[in-house]
Amino acid sequence: MHKCITINIIADGFRLNDAIHSEYVLQEKEKHTRLTDVLEIHFLDLLAAKRAQEAENEGSKRSQLINWLKFIGTGDKEERAMLATKSPILKMLNEKVDILTLSPIERKLYESRMKLKSDIATISESQFNAGRQEGKSLGLAEGKLLGLAEGEARGSHQKALETAKNLLQFGLSVENIAKATGLSQKEVEALYL
């Protein structure tokens, strides 16, 4: 039989004891002999973790467990952010939670920004590679600089277009969008089509 471990996260309305982590095994009622060592039932108490004081050894397993449980148990964005500073994994998880809690409009803007960043990186890389090819005839250092400059210019223009599209959704005038992004009014008007 393979080892089976059950982990239960408990909070309000379910109280076993005052421990943050309780482990149970199956045993015979009268003689208290253990039935098997391949079955464990664990309970992690969010309320007990919330009451726990900061551990002396911040890197200990107990401290890490408490931080995880506090992170899971809180709805406070600031507390989550503070806990995220204690672990790279919690930091990554906090960023994902922040994305999941965005409004539909905010999420659309976020996804647009992420797509833009990816596009800029792709454009920059392709321009860099084109510059590298050109650099073979110009000289390596000059070719790299040329590729980087062209990639940055195209990426900046692409970013301005994406920003303009987002601003159009908010109902800003073509003139104001052109001023804010550095695009011409014709370029902004073309985005309506």
GROMACS .gro file of C-alpha atoms in nm:
model
  193
    1MET     CA    1   0.000   0.000   0.000
    2HIS     CA    2   0.130   0.347  -0.092
    3LYS     CA    3   0.159   0.615   0.173
    4CYS     CA    4  -0.150   0.834   0.191
    5ILE     CA    5  -0.133   1.176   0.354
    6THR     CA    6  -0.445   1.389   0.394
    7ILE     CA    7  -0.400   1.761   0.463
    8ASN     CA    8  -0.700   1.955   0.592
    9ILE     CA    9  -0.694   2.333   0.625
   10ILE     CA   10  -0.941   2.441   0.890
   11ALA     CA   11  -1.069   2.779   1.010
   12ASP     CA   12  -1.381   2.914   1.179
   13GLY     CA   13  -1.627   2.656   1.301
   14PHE     CA   14  -1.385   2.364   1.324
   15ARG     CA   15  -1.160   2.344   1.625
   16LEU     CA   16  -0.953   2.045   1.730
   17ASN     CA   17  -0.706   2.205   1.972
   18ASP     CA   18  -0.477   2.509   1.995
   19ALA     CA   19  -0.205   2.363   1.771
   20ILE     CA   20  -0.122   2.508   1.431
   21HIS     CA   21  -0.042   2.162   1.296
   22SER     CA   22  -0.198   1.842   1.429
   23GLU     CA   23  -0.113   1.496   1.295
   24TYR     CA   24  -0.333   1.191   1.345
   25VAL     CA   25  -0.285   0.823   1.272
   26LEU     CA   26  -0.515   0.521   1.296
   27GLN     CA   27  -0.474   0.308   1.606
   28GLU     CA   28  -0.661   0.038   1.794
   29LYS     CA   29  -0.897   0.181   2.057
   30GLU     CA   30  -0.800  -0.018   2.364
   31LYS     CA   31  -0.436  -0.112   2.316
   32HIS     CA   32  -0.349   0.202   2.119
   33THR     CA   33  -0.140   0.007   1.872
   34ARG     CA   34  -0.089   0.177   1.542
   35LEU     CA   35  -0.276   0.016   1.252
   36THR     CA   36  -0.038   0.131   0.979
   37ASP     CA   37   0.235   0.384   0.913
   38VAL     CA   38   0.118   0.459   0.558
   39LEU     CA   39  -0.184   0.670   0.654
   40GLU     CA   40  -0.156   1.018   0.809
   41ILE     CA   41  -0.422   1.284   0.860
   42HIS     CA   42  -0.295   1.639   0.910
   43PHE     CA   43  -0.492   1.946   1.019
   44LEU     CA   44  -0.357   2.298   0.965
   45ASP     CA   45  -0.544   2.560   1.167
   46LEU     CA   46  -0.563   2.907   1.005
   47LEU     CA   47  -0.684   3.070   1.328
   48ALA     CA   48  -0.401   2.921   1.533
   49ALA     CA   49  -0.152   3.045   1.271
   50LYS     CA   50  -0.304   3.392   1.286
   51ARG     CA   51  -0.255   3.400   1.665
   52ALA     CA   52   0.104   3.273   1.642
   53GLN     CA   53   0.384   3.516   1.720
   54GLU     CA   54   0.676   3.568   1.484
   55ALA     CA   55   0.919   3.278   1.507
   56GLU     CA   56   1.273   3.346   1.625
   57ASN     CA   57   1.422   3.160   1.331
   58GLU     CA   58   1.257   3.317   1.026
   59GLY     CA   59   1.384   3.046   0.791
   60SER     CA   60   1.260   2.751   0.999
   61LYS     CA   61   0.998   2.513   0.863
   62ARG     CA   62   0.757   2.620   1.138
   63SER     CA   63   0.800   2.986   1.044
   64GLN     CA   64   0.747   2.906   0.676
   65LEU     CA   65   0.432   2.709   0.757
   66ILE     CA   66   0.295   2.994   0.970
   67ASN     CA   67   0.362   3.245   0.692
   68TRP     CA   68   0.188   3.024   0.435
   69LEU     CA   69  -0.115   2.977   0.658
   70LYS     CA   70  -0.134   3.349   0.738
   71PHE     CA   71  -0.113   3.420   0.365
   72ILE     CA   72  -0.392   3.172   0.288
   73GLY     CA   73  -0.608   3.297   0.573
   74THR     CA   74  -0.595   3.671   0.507
   75GLY     CA   75  -0.813   3.880   0.282
   76ASP     CA   76  -0.609   4.193   0.350
   77LYS     CA   77  -0.402   4.295   0.046
   78GLU     CA   78  -0.143   4.480   0.257
   79GLU     CA   79  -0.090   4.187   0.492
   80ARG     CA   80  -0.052   3.954   0.192
   81ALA     CA   81   0.208   4.188   0.041
   82MET     CA   82   0.400   4.199   0.372
   83LEU     CA   83   0.398   3.819   0.399
   84ALA     CA   84   0.507   3.791   0.034
   85THR     CA   85   0.833   3.967   0.121
   86LYS     CA   86   0.932   3.665   0.333
   87SER     CA   87   0.934   3.408   0.053
   88PRO     CA   88   0.993   3.413  -0.324
   89ILE     CA   89   0.710   3.164  -0.369
   90LEU     CA   90   0.469   3.376  -0.167
   91LYS     CA   91   0.576   3.678  -0.372
   92MET     CA   92   0.492   3.497  -0.695
   93LEU     CA   93   0.163   3.374  -0.549
   94ASN     CA   94   0.075   3.725  -0.431
   95GLU     CA   95   0.127   3.860  -0.784
   96LYS     CA   96  -0.109   3.592  -0.919
   97VAL     CA   97  -0.371   3.674  -0.654
   98ASP     CA   98  -0.345   4.043  -0.743
   99ILE     CA   99  -0.409   3.959  -1.109
  100LEU     CA  100  -0.707   3.737  -1.023
  101THR     CA  101  -0.869   4.015  -0.819
  102LEU     CA  102  -0.857   4.273  -1.100
  103SER     CA  103  -1.183   4.405  -1.239
  104PRO     CA  104  -1.264   4.299  -1.599
  105ILE     CA  105  -1.145   4.636  -1.735
  106GLU     CA  106  -0.826   4.627  -1.528
  107ARG     CA  107  -0.761   4.268  -1.636
  108LYS     CA  108  -0.803   4.361  -2.003
  109LEU     CA  109  -0.553   4.646  -1.960
  110TYR     CA  110  -0.313   4.415  -1.775
  111GLU     CA  111  -0.334   4.149  -2.046
  112SER     CA  112  -0.283   4.416  -2.311
  113ARG     CA  113   0.029   4.541  -2.131
  114MET     CA  114   0.168   4.188  -2.099
  115LYS     CA  115   0.105   4.123  -2.468
  116LEU     CA  116   0.274   4.451  -2.552
  117LYS     CA  117   0.580   4.363  -2.345
  118SER     CA  118   0.601   4.027  -2.520
  119ASP     CA  119   0.563   4.191  -2.861
  120ILE     CA  120   0.830   4.448  -2.783
  121ALA     CA  121   1.069   4.175  -2.674
  122THR     CA  122   1.000   3.980  -2.993
  123ILE     CA  123   1.041   4.286  -3.214
  124SER     CA  124   1.358   4.389  -3.035
  125GLU     CA  125   1.503   4.042  -3.073
  126SER     CA  126   1.422   4.022  -3.443
  127GLN     CA  127   1.564   4.369  -3.501
  128PHE     CA  128   1.873   4.279  -3.304
  129ASN     CA  129   1.918   3.972  -3.523
  130ALA     CA  130   1.868   4.182  -3.838
  131GLY     CA  131   2.124   4.428  -3.706
  132ARG     CA  132   2.361   4.143  -3.637
  133GLN     CA  133   2.333   4.032  -4.000
  134GLU     CA  134   2.392   4.388  -4.116
  135GLY     CA  135   2.675   4.410  -3.865
  136LYS     CA  136   2.868   4.143  -4.045
  137SER     CA  137   2.918   4.390  -4.327
  138LEU     CA  138   2.952   4.699  -4.105
  139GLY     CA  139   3.148   4.557  -3.818
  140LEU     CA  140   3.019   4.369  -3.516
  141ALA     CA  141   2.991   4.655  -3.265
  142GLU     CA  142   2.820   4.889  -3.512
  143GLY     CA  143   2.578   4.614  -3.619
  144LYS     CA  144   2.474   4.541  -3.260
  145LEU     CA  145   2.409   4.908  -3.194
  146LEU     CA  146   2.209   4.944  -3.514
  147GLY     CA  147   1.995   4.638  -3.433
  148LEU     CA  148   1.929   4.755  -3.079
  149ALA     CA  149   1.838   5.107  -3.193
  150GLU     CA  150   1.597   4.982  -3.460
  151GLY     CA  151   1.439   4.731  -3.219
  152GLU     CA  152   1.388   4.992  -2.951
  153ALA     CA  153   1.238   5.240  -3.197
  154ARG     CA  154   0.989   4.987  -3.335
  155GLY     CA  155   0.907   4.857  -2.989
  156SER     CA  156   0.844   5.209  -2.859
  157HIS     CA  157   0.615   5.285  -3.153
  158GLN     CA  158   0.427   4.958  -3.098
  159LYS     CA  159   0.389   5.040  -2.729
  160ALA     CA  160   0.250   5.385  -2.816
  161LEU     CA  161  -0.007   5.223  -3.048
  162GLU     CA  162  -0.118   4.979  -2.776
  163THR     CA  163  -0.147   5.261  -2.523
  164ALA     CA  164  -0.352   5.463  -2.771
  165LYS     CA  165  -0.588   5.168  -2.821
  166ASN     CA  166  -0.639   5.144  -2.446
  167LEU     CA  167  -0.699   5.518  -2.412
  168LEU     CA  168  -0.959   5.504  -2.692
  169GLN     CA  169  -1.157   5.259  -2.479
  170PHE     CA  170  -1.179   5.526  -2.209
  171GLY     CA  171  -1.328   5.775  -2.455
  172LEU     CA  172  -1.038   6.023  -2.468
  173SER     CA  173  -1.020   6.254  -2.770
  174VAL     CA  174  -0.792   6.176  -3.064
  175GLU     CA  175  -0.603   6.501  -2.999
  176ASN     CA  176  -0.536   6.417  -2.630
  177ILE     CA  177  -0.433   6.062  -2.714
  178ALA     CA  178  -0.191   6.191  -2.979
  179LYS     CA  179  -0.037   6.429  -2.725
  180ALA     CA  180  -0.011   6.160  -2.457
  181THR     CA  181   0.146   5.895  -2.680
  182GLY     CA  182   0.353   6.103  -2.924
  183LEU     CA  183   0.165   5.953  -3.220
  184SER     CA  184   0.022   6.164  -3.499
  185GLN     CA  185  -0.352   6.226  -3.507
  186LYS     CA  186  -0.371   6.022  -3.831
  187GLU     CA  187  -0.212   5.723  -3.657
  188VAL     CA  188  -0.462   5.748  -3.370
  189GLU     CA  189  -0.757   5.790  -3.609
  190ALA     CA  190  -0.642   5.477  -3.797
  191LEU     CA  191  -0.693   5.279  -3.475
  192TYR     CA  192  -1.071   5.343  -3.497
  193LEU     CA  193  -1.088   5.125  -3.808
   0.00000   0.00000   0.00000
